[in-house]
Structure formats: structure tokens, C-alpha cells
mmCIF file with all atom_site columns, C-alpha atoms in Angstrom:
data_model
loop_
_atom_site.group_PDB
_atom_site.id
_atom_site.type_symbol
_atom_site.label_atom_id
_atom_site.label_alt_id
_atom_site.label_comp_id
_atom_site.label_asym_id
_atom_site.label_entity_id
_atom_site.label_seq_id
_atom_site.pdbx_PDB_ins_code
_atom_site.Cartn_x
_atom_site.Cartn_y
_atom_site.Cartn_z
_atom_site.occupancy
_atom_site.B_iso_or_equiv
_atom_site.pdbx_formal_charge
_atom_site.auth_seq_id
_atom_site.auth_comp_id
_atom_site.auth_asym_id
_atom_site.auth_atom_id
_atom_site.pdbx_PDB_model_num
ATOM 1   C CA . MET A 1 1   ? 0.259    -0.315  0.028   1.00 0.00 ? 154 MET A CA 1
ATOM 2   C CA . THR A 1 2   ? 1.050    3.287   -0.309  1.00 0.00 ? 155 THR A CA 1
ATOM 3   C CA . ARG A 1 3   ? 0.239    6.922   0.755   1.00 0.00 ? 156 ARG A CA 1
ATOM 4   C CA . ASP A 1 4   ? -0.109   9.343   -1.410  1.00 0.00 ? 157 ASP A CA 1
ATOM 5   C CA . ASN A 1 5   ? -0.919   11.745  2.058   1.00 0.00 ? 158 ASN A CA 1
ATOM 6   C CA . LYS A 1 6   ? -1.484   11.057  5.705   1.00 0.00 ? 159 LYS A CA 1
ATOM 7   C CA . ASN A 1 7   ? -5.800   10.708  5.063   1.00 0.00 ? 160 ASN A CA 1
ATOM 8   C CA . ASN A 1 8   ? -5.604   9.152   1.533   1.00 0.00 ? 161 ASN A CA 1
ATOM 9   C CA . LYS A 1 9   ? -4.466   5.980   0.965   1.00 0.00 ? 162 LYS A CA 1
ATOM 10  C CA . ARG A 1 10  ? -4.518   4.022   -2.587  1.00 0.00 ? 163 ARG A CA 1
ATOM 11  C CA . TYR A 1 11  ? -4.153   0.620   -3.240  1.00 0.00 ? 164 TYR A CA 1
ATOM 12  C CA . THR A 1 12  ? -3.229   -0.860  -6.257  1.00 0.00 ? 165 THR A CA 1
ATOM 13  C CA . LYS A 1 13  ? -5.419   -2.877  -8.208  1.00 0.00 ? 166 LYS A CA 1
ATOM 14  C CA . GLU A 1 14  ? -4.009   -6.512  -6.936  1.00 0.00 ? 167 GLU A CA 1
ATOM 15  C CA . GLU A 1 15  ? -5.046   -5.138  -3.122  1.00 0.00 ? 168 GLU A CA 1
ATOM 16  C CA . LYS A 1 16  ? -8.748   -4.324  -4.360  1.00 0.00 ? 169 LYS A CA 1
ATOM 17  C CA . GLU A 1 17  ? -9.377   -7.749  -5.923  1.00 0.00 ? 170 GLU A CA 1
ATOM 18  C CA . SER A 1 18  ? -7.671   -9.765  -3.173  1.00 0.00 ? 171 SER A CA 1
ATOM 19  C CA . LEU A 1 19  ? -10.200  -8.211  -0.990  1.00 0.00 ? 172 LEU A CA 1
ATOM 20  C CA . VAL A 1 20  ? -12.823  -8.452  -3.267  1.00 0.00 ? 173 VAL A CA 1
ATOM 21  C CA . ARG A 1 21  ? -12.482  -12.342 -3.328  1.00 0.00 ? 174 ARG A CA 1
ATOM 22  C CA . ARG A 1 22  ? -12.734  -12.328 0.460   1.00 0.00 ? 175 ARG A CA 1
ATOM 23  C CA . MET A 1 23  ? -15.946  -10.871 0.110   1.00 0.00 ? 176 MET A CA 1
ATOM 24  C CA . LEU A 1 24  ? -16.925  -12.934 -2.265  1.00 0.00 ? 177 LEU A CA 1
ATOM 25  C CA . PRO A 1 25  ? -17.352  -16.672 -2.006  1.00 0.00 ? 178 PRO A CA 1
ATOM 26  C CA . PRO A 1 26  ? -17.037  -19.430 -0.474  1.00 0.00 ? 179 PRO A CA 1
ATOM 27  C CA . GLU A 1 27  ? -15.288  -16.762 1.834   1.00 0.00 ? 180 GLU A CA 1
ATOM 28  C CA . ASN A 1 28  ? -17.706  -14.559 2.068   1.00 0.00 ? 181 ASN A CA 1
ATOM 29  C CA . ILE A 1 29  ? -16.063  -12.292 4.692   1.00 0.00 ? 182 ILE A CA 1
ATOM 30  C CA . SER A 1 30  ? -18.228  -9.294  5.699   1.00 0.00 ? 183 SER A CA 1
ATOM 31  C CA . THR A 1 31  ? -17.066  -6.072  4.700   1.00 0.00 ? 184 THR A CA 1
ATOM 32  C CA . SER A 1 32  ? -17.301  -4.955  8.410   1.00 0.00 ? 185 SER A CA 1
ATOM 33  C CA . LEU A 1 33  ? -15.015  -7.360  9.713   1.00 0.00 ? 186 LEU A CA 1
ATOM 34  C CA . LEU A 1 34  ? -12.655  -7.007  6.680   1.00 0.00 ? 187 LEU A CA 1
ATOM 35  C CA . SER A 1 35  ? -12.874  -3.295  7.769   1.00 0.00 ? 188 SER A CA 1
ATOM 36  C CA . ILE A 1 36  ? -11.689  -4.155  11.302  1.00 0.00 ? 189 ILE A CA 1
ATOM 37  C CA . GLU A 1 37  ? -8.936   -6.448  9.654   1.00 0.00 ? 190 GLU A CA 1
ATOM 38  C CA . THR A 1 38  ? -7.371   -4.021  7.320   1.00 0.00 ? 191 THR A CA 1
ATOM 39  C CA . GLY A 1 39  ? -8.592   -0.543  8.636   1.00 0.00 ? 192 GLY A CA 1
ATOM 40  C CA . ILE A 1 40  ? -10.062  0.672   5.421   1.00 0.00 ? 193 ILE A CA 1
ATOM 41  C CA . SER A 1 41  ? -13.419  1.389   5.745   1.00 0.00 ? 194 SER A CA 1
ATOM 42  C CA . LYS A 1 42  ? -16.528  -0.510  5.240   1.00 0.00 ? 195 LYS A CA 1
ATOM 43  C CA . SER A 1 43  ? -18.270  2.075   2.178   1.00 0.00 ? 196 SER A CA 1
ATOM 44  C CA . THR A 1 44  ? -15.088  1.820   0.629   1.00 0.00 ? 197 THR A CA 1
ATOM 45  C CA . LEU A 1 45  ? -14.872  -2.254  0.669   1.00 0.00 ? 198 LEU A CA 1
ATOM 46  C CA . ALA A 1 46  ? -18.482  -2.257  -0.356  1.00 0.00 ? 199 ALA A CA 1
ATOM 47  C CA . THR A 1 47  ? -18.079  -0.129  -3.011  1.00 0.00 ? 200 THR A CA 1
ATOM 48  C CA . TRP A 1 48  ? -15.164  -2.141  -4.597  1.00 0.00 ? 201 TRP A CA 1
ATOM 49  C CA . LYS A 1 49  ? -16.828  -4.751  -4.071  1.00 0.00 ? 202 LYS A CA 1
ATOM 50  C CA . SER A 1 50  ? -20.070  -3.520  -6.375  1.00 0.00 ? 203 SER A CA 1
ATOM 51  C CA . LYS A 1 51  ? -18.058  -2.706  -8.846  1.00 0.00 ? 204 LYS A CA 1
ATOM 52  C CA . ALA A 1 52  ? -15.918  -5.529  -9.307  1.00 0.00 ? 205 ALA A CA 1
ATOM 53  C CA . THR A 1 53  ? -19.909  -7.876  -9.160  1.00 0.00 ? 206 THR A CA 1
ATOM 54  C CA . GLY A 1 54  ? -21.298  -5.406  -11.111 1.00 0.00 ? 207 GLY A CA 1
ATOM 55  C CA . GLY A 1 55  ? -23.455  -3.886  -8.663  1.00 0.00 ? 208 GLY A CA 1
ATOM 56  C CA . ALA A 1 56  ? -25.141  -7.699  -8.192  1.00 0.00 ? 209 ALA A CA 1
ATOM 57  C CA . ALA A 1 57  ? -25.043  -8.497  -4.458  1.00 0.00 ? 210 ALA A CA 1
ATOM 58  C CA . SER A 1 58  ? -26.604  -5.077  -3.629  1.00 0.00 ? 211 SER A CA 1
ATOM 59  C CA . LYS A 1 59  ? -29.524  -5.477  -6.651  1.00 0.00 ? 212 LYS A CA 1
ATOM 60  C CA . SER A 1 60  ? -29.677  -9.118  -6.425  1.00 0.00 ? 213 SER A CA 1
ATOM 61  C CA . LYS A 1 61  ? -32.105  -8.913  -3.327  1.00 0.00 ? 214 LYS A CA 1
ATOM 62  C CA . ARG A 1 62  ? -34.185  -6.058  -4.532  1.00 0.00 ? 215 ARG A CA 1
ATOM 63  C CA . SER A 1 63  ? -34.676  -7.500  -7.817  1.00 0.00 ? 216 SER A CA 1
ATOM 64  C CA . MET A 1 64  ? -35.281  -10.862 -6.919  1.00 0.00 ? 217 MET A CA 1
ATOM 65  C CA . GLY A 1 65  ? -38.621  -11.512 -7.571  1.00 0.00 ? 218 GLY A CA 1
ATOM 66  C CA . THR A 1 66  ? -41.129  -14.313 -6.116  1.00 0.00 ? 219 THR A CA 1
ATOM 67  C CA . ARG A 1 67  ? -39.842  -16.895 -8.572  1.00 0.00 ? 220 ARG A CA 1
ATOM 68  C CA . ASP A 1 68  ? -36.556  -16.842 -8.269  1.00 0.00 ? 221 ASP A CA 1
ATOM 69  C CA . LYS A 1 69  ? -37.119  -16.766 -4.093  1.00 0.00 ? 222 LYS A CA 1
ATOM 70  C CA . PHE A 1 70  ? -39.708  -19.708 -4.687  1.00 0.00 ? 223 PHE A CA 1
ATOM 71  C CA . MET A 1 71  ? -36.901  -21.590 -7.269  1.00 0.00 ? 224 MET A CA 1
ATOM 72  C CA . ILE A 1 72  ? -34.510  -21.193 -4.157  1.00 0.00 ? 225 ILE A CA 1
ATOM 73  C CA . VAL A 1 73  ? -37.132  -22.312 -1.691  1.00 0.00 ? 226 VAL A CA 1
ATOM 74  C CA . MET A 1 74  ? -37.253  -25.826 -3.828  1.00 0.00 ? 227 MET A CA 1
ATOM 75  C CA . GLU A 1 75  ? -33.305  -25.882 -4.492  1.00 0.00 ? 228 GLU A CA 1
ATOM 76  C CA . THR A 1 76  ? -32.606  -25.851 -0.938  1.00 0.00 ? 229 THR A CA 1
ATOM 77  C CA . TYR A 1 77  ? -36.241  -27.524 0.946   1.00 0.00 ? 230 TYR A CA 1
ATOM 78  C CA . THR A 1 78  ? -34.237  -30.961 0.975   1.00 0.00 ? 231 THR A CA 1
ATOM 79  C CA . LEU A 1 79  ? -30.917  -29.001 2.637   1.00 0.00 ? 232 LEU A CA 1
ATOM 80  C CA . SER A 1 80  ? -29.995  -29.759 5.792   1.00 0.00 ? 233 SER A CA 1
ATOM 81  C CA . GLU A 1 81  ? -28.715  -26.471 7.969   1.00 0.00 ? 234 GLU A CA 1
ATOM 82  C CA . ILE A 1 82  ? -25.533  -27.307 7.269   1.00 0.00 ? 235 ILE A CA 1
ATOM 83  C CA . ASP A 1 83  ? -25.600  -27.530 3.946   1.00 0.00 ? 236 ASP A CA 1
ATOM 84  C CA . LEU A 1 84  ? -28.612  -25.078 3.716   1.00 0.00 ? 237 LEU A CA 1
ATOM 85  C CA . SER A 1 85  ? -25.680  -22.755 5.115   1.00 0.00 ? 238 SER A CA 1
ATOM 86  C CA . LYS A 1 86  ? -23.629  -23.621 3.002   1.00 0.00 ? 239 LYS A CA 1
ATOM 87  C CA . TYR A 1 87  ? -25.589  -22.412 0.317   1.00 0.00 ? 240 TYR A CA 1
ATOM 88  C CA . CYS A 1 88  ? -26.497  -19.325 1.385   1.00 0.00 ? 241 CYS A CA 1
ATOM 89  C CA . ARG A 1 89  ? -22.501  -18.114 1.663   1.00 0.00 ? 242 ARG A CA 1
ATOM 90  C CA . GLU A 1 90  ? -22.385  -19.178 -2.128  1.00 0.00 ? 243 GLU A CA 1
ATOM 91  C CA . HIS A 1 91  ? -24.859  -17.217 -3.515  1.00 0.00 ? 244 HIS A CA 1
ATOM 92  C CA . GLY A 1 92  ? -24.990  -14.008 -1.230  1.00 0.00 ? 245 GLY A CA 1
ATOM 93  C CA . LEU A 1 93  ? -28.173  -15.248 1.143   1.00 0.00 ? 246 LEU A CA 1
ATOM 94  C CA . TYR A 1 94  ? -29.197  -15.462 4.742   1.00 0.00 ? 247 TYR A CA 1
ATOM 95  C CA . VAL A 1 95  ? -30.254  -18.618 6.162   1.00 0.00 ? 248 VAL A CA 1
ATOM 96  C CA . GLU A 1 96  ? -33.052  -16.554 8.006   1.00 0.00 ? 249 GLU A CA 1
ATOM 97  C CA . GLU A 1 97  ? -34.134  -14.899 4.716   1.00 0.00 ? 250 GLU A CA 1
ATOM 98  C CA . VAL A 1 98  ? -34.593  -18.678 2.763   1.00 0.00 ? 251 VAL A CA 1
ATOM 99  C CA . LYS A 1 99  ? -36.005  -19.968 5.505   1.00 0.00 ? 252 LYS A CA 1
ATOM 100 C CA . GLN A 1 100 ? -38.839  -16.587 5.681   1.00 0.00 ? 253 GLN A CA 1
ATOM 101 C CA . TRP A 1 101 ? -39.091  -17.663 1.873   1.00 0.00 ? 254 TRP A CA 1
ATOM 102 C CA . ARG A 1 102 ? -40.343  -20.745 2.709   1.00 0.00 ? 255 ARG A CA 1
ATOM 103 C CA . SER A 1 103 ? -42.857  -19.812 5.385   1.00 0.00 ? 256 SER A CA 1
ATOM 104 C CA . SER A 1 104 ? -44.448  -17.596 2.786   1.00 0.00 ? 257 SER A CA 1
ATOM 105 C CA . CYS A 1 105 ? -44.917  -20.142 0.260   1.00 0.00 ? 258 CYS A CA 1
ATOM 106 C CA . ILE A 1 106 ? -45.887  -22.894 2.684   1.00 0.00 ? 259 ILE A CA 1
ATOM 107 C CA . GLY A 1 107 ? -48.085  -20.167 4.001   1.00 0.00 ? 260 GLY A CA 1
ATOM 108 C CA . ALA A 1 108 ? -49.508  -18.998 0.608   1.00 0.00 ? 261 ALA A CA 1
ATOM 109 C CA . ASN A 1 109 ? -50.313  -22.204 -0.378  1.00 0.00 ? 262 ASN A CA 1
ATOM 110 C CA . ASP A 1 110 ? -52.409  -23.008 2.667   1.00 0.00 ? 263 ASP A CA 1
ATOM 111 C CA . VAL A 1 111 ? -54.245  -19.843 1.086   1.00 0.00 ? 264 VAL A CA 1
ATOM 112 C CA . VAL A 1 112 ? -54.561  -21.422 -1.957  1.00 0.00 ? 265 VAL A CA 1
ATOM 113 C CA . ARG A 1 113 ? -56.221  -24.566 -1.099  1.00 0.00 ? 266 ARG A CA 1
ATOM 114 C CA . ASN A 1 114 ? -58.357  -23.015 1.615   1.00 0.00 ? 267 ASN A CA 1
ATOM 115 C CA . SER A 1 115 ? -59.377  -20.869 -1.492  1.00 0.00 ? 268 SER A CA 1
ATOM 116 C CA . ASN A 1 116 ? -60.025  -23.851 -2.960  1.00 0.00 ? 269 ASN A CA 1
ATOM 117 C CA . ASN A 1 117 ? -61.836  -25.519 -0.708  1.00 0.00 ? 270 ASN A CA 1
ATOM 118 C CA . ASN A 1 118 ? -63.797  -22.208 -0.559  1.00 0.00 ? 271 ASN A CA 1
ATOM 119 C CA . LEU A 1 119 ? -64.537  -22.302 -4.593  1.00 0.00 ? 272 LEU A CA 1
ATOM 120 C CA . SER A 1 120 ? -65.536  -25.512 -4.388  1.00 0.00 ? 273 SER A CA 1
ATOM 121 C CA . GLU A 1 121 ? -68.395  -25.090 -2.181  1.00 0.00 ? 274 GLU A CA 1
ATOM 122 C CA . GLU A 1 122 ? -69.098  -22.525 -4.260  1.00 0.00 ? 275 GLU A CA 1
ATOM 123 C CA . LEU A 1 123 ? -68.863  -24.155 -7.503  1.00 0.00 ? 276 LEU A CA 1
ATOM 124 C CA . LYS A 1 124 ? -71.153  -26.880 -6.195  1.00 0.00 ? 277 LYS A CA 1
ATOM 125 C CA . GLU A 1 125 ? -73.840  -24.381 -5.166  1.00 0.00 ? 278 GLU A CA 1
ATOM 126 C CA . GLU A 1 126 ? -73.442  -22.930 -8.929  1.00 0.00 ? 279 GLU A CA 1
ATOM 127 C CA . LYS A 1 127 ? -73.749  -25.843 -10.038 1.00 0.00 ? 280 LYS A CA 1
ATOM 128 C CA . ARG A 1 128 ? -76.966  -26.663 -8.027  1.00 0.00 ? 281 ARG A CA 1
ATOM 129 C CA . LYS A 1 129 ? -78.917  -23.306 -9.157  1.00 0.00 ? 282 LYS A CA 1
ATOM 130 C CA . SER A 1 130 ? -78.022  -24.179 -12.703 1.00 0.00 ? 283 SER A CA 1
ATOM 131 C CA . LYS A 1 131 ? -79.845  -27.182 -12.504 1.00 0.00 ? 284 LYS A CA 1
ATOM 132 C CA . GLU A 1 132 ? -82.584  -26.078 -11.017 1.00 0.00 ? 285 GLU A CA 1
ATOM 133 C CA . LEU A 1 133 ? -82.998  -23.301 -14.021 1.00 0.00 ? 286 LEU A CA 1
ATOM 134 C CA . ALA A 1 134 ? -82.089  -25.818 -16.191 1.00 0.00 ? 287 ALA A CA 1
ATOM 135 C CA . ARG A 1 135 ? -85.513  -27.862 -15.285 1.00 0.00 ? 288 ARG A CA 1
ATOM 136 C CA . GLU A 1 136 ? -87.502  -25.199 -14.678 1.00 0.00 ? 289 GLU A CA 1
ATOM 137 C CA . ILE A 1 137 ? -86.484  -23.789 -18.415 1.00 0.00 ? 290 ILE A CA 1
ATOM 138 C CA . ARG A 1 138 ? -87.390  -27.359 -19.725 1.00 0.00 ? 291 ARG A CA 1
ATOM 139 C CA . LEU A 1 139 ? -90.751  -27.145 -17.783 1.00 0.00 ? 292 LEU A CA 1
ATOM 140 C CA . LYS A 1 140 ? -91.391  -23.641 -19.019 1.00 0.00 ? 293 LYS A CA 1
ATOM 141 C CA . ASP A 1 141 ? -90.289  -25.089 -22.737 1.00 0.00 ? 294 ASP A CA 1
ATOM 142 C CA . LYS A 1 142 ? -92.905  -28.059 -22.321 1.00 0.00 ? 295 LYS A CA 1
ATOM 143 C CA . ALA A 1 143 ? -95.731  -25.657 -20.601 1.00 0.00 ? 296 ALA A CA 1
ATOM 144 C CA . LEU A 1 144 ? -95.271  -23.270 -24.034 1.00 0.00 ? 297 LEU A CA 1
ATOM 145 C CA . ALA A 1 145 ? -95.227  -26.211 -25.800 1.00 0.00 ? 298 ALA A CA 1
ATOM 146 C CA . GLU A 1 146 ? -98.613  -27.457 -25.237 1.00 0.00 ? 299 GLU A CA 1
ATOM 147 C CA . THR A 1 147 ? -99.852  -23.468 -24.780 1.00 0.00 ? 300 THR A CA 1
ATOM 148 C CA . THR A 1 148 ? -98.783  -23.521 -28.734 1.00 0.00 ? 301 THR A CA 1
ATOM 149 C CA . ALA A 1 149 ? -100.477 -26.558 -29.747 1.00 0.00 ? 302 ALA A CA 1
ATOM 150 C CA . LEU A 1 150 ? -104.174 -25.960 -28.699 1.00 0.00 ? 303 LEU A CA 1
ATOM 151 C CA . LEU A 1 151 ? -103.581 -22.449 -29.766 1.00 0.00 ? 304 LEU A CA 1
ATOM 152 C CA . VAL A 1 152 ? -102.892 -24.118 -33.203 1.00 0.00 ? 305 VAL A CA 1
ATOM 153 C CA . LEU A 1 153 ? -105.634 -27.094 -32.448 1.00 0.00 ? 306 LEU A CA 1
ATOM 154 C CA . ARG A 1 154 ? -107.848 -24.327 -31.721 1.00 0.00 ? 307 ARG A CA 1
ATOM 155 C CA . LYS A 1 155 ? -107.597 -22.496 -34.707 1.00 0.00 ? 308 LYS A CA 1
ATOM 156 C CA . LYS A 1 156 ? -107.640 -25.703 -37.160 1.00 0.00 ? 309 LYS A CA 1
ATOM 157 C CA . LEU A 1 157 ? -111.297 -27.009 -35.314 1.00 0.00 ? 310 LEU A CA 1
ATOM 158 C CA . SER A 1 158 ? -112.542 -23.071 -35.837 1.00 0.00 ? 311 SER A CA 1
ATOM 159 C CA . THR A 1 159 ? -111.116 -23.027 -39.473 1.00 0.00 ? 312 THR A CA 1
ATOM 160 C CA . LEU A 1 160 ? -112.783 -26.433 -39.912 1.00 0.00 ? 313 LEU A CA 1
ATOM 161 C CA . PHE A 1 161 ? -116.559 -25.834 -38.188 1.00 0.00 ? 314 PHE A CA 1
ATOM 162 C CA . GLY A 1 162 ? -116.630 -22.227 -39.128 1.00 0.00 ? 315 GLY A CA 1
ATOM 163 C CA . GLU A 1 163 ? -116.933 -20.364 -36.128 1.00 0.00 ? 316 GLU A CA 1
ATOM 164 C CA . THR A 1 164 ? -115.412 -16.953 -35.435 1.00 0.00 ? 317 THR A CA 1
ATOM 165 C CA . GLU A 1 165 ? -112.523 -15.922 -33.337 1.00 0.00 ? 318 GLU A CA 1
ATOM 166 C CA . GLU A 1 166 ? -114.936 -13.929 -30.787 1.00 0.00 ? 319 GLU A CA 1
ATOM 167 C CA . ASP A 1 167 ? -115.926 -17.236 -28.855 1.00 0.00 ? 320 ASP A CA 1
#
């Protein structure tokens, strides 16, 4: 490390890369610990890490959609606590975060199941109403057909016997 003046230190590209590598998997040392160890401010370390990863480390969690979170839950569901921790370190996640996503998925599944049960009951009720209405329509159609047939027969009879329509 070279000093330009008392407050500003200049670091070589290799030094920066070495420190950034330590902040990334598999070591994943926190900026706080590295700051204590090296005397470099946390914000400087975070800036170097962000530039090295293209900002992916800080943006990934904010831009991660529900589908991505669900896929992570699916990948990690059968992992032991140790394997889950390892997976999280490698992917820059927190175990608590993945567990919270898992709980959300389970909760969402329960909501869907309950709403499906409610929909099932509503669907049964609607089917019953539909059958009842269809039966009423058939009865009304029969009554209308009988009335039409009687009117046609009456007209034919009146034409045959020469009766007037006033009767």
C-alpha cells in the first residue's frame, strides 16, 4: 500500500481484487470484519465489491422476484442446516431469509388450498342452481309447447267448423 498523504491511501488493483475476493464466496467475509482487519472503511470495501460484481450483490435481493425466491426454496428444501448455510454463503443469501421465503411459500399454499375449498363449495352451489334453472326452463318450454299446440288446434277446429274468433 502506498500513501499519497496522511488521510488518503491508494491501493493497487491487485490489493483491491484480493480484498474483493475475500468478500465473495467461498470465504464471504463481511465488510465489517474486513474493515476491522484492514483498517479500510466499510463503505470503501462495499464500493469495491459493488464495482467488482457490477452491483449484483446489492441489487440481486431487491430485484429478486417471487419466482426466483420460490426456485431457491425448491432447491434448498431438502438441505440440512449445514448444507443450507453453505448454499446461502455461495449465493450471497441469508439462512433466515430463505427460511422466511419457505414459510411464505407454505403460507401461500395454505391460502390457495383454503380458497380452493371455498371455491369448491361455491362451485357446487352454482352447479345446483344451474341444474335447478335448467329444469325450470325445460318445464316452461313444455308448457309453452303445449299452449302453442292448443292454440294451433283451436284455430284449425274453428276453421273446420266455421266458428268465429269471438268465442
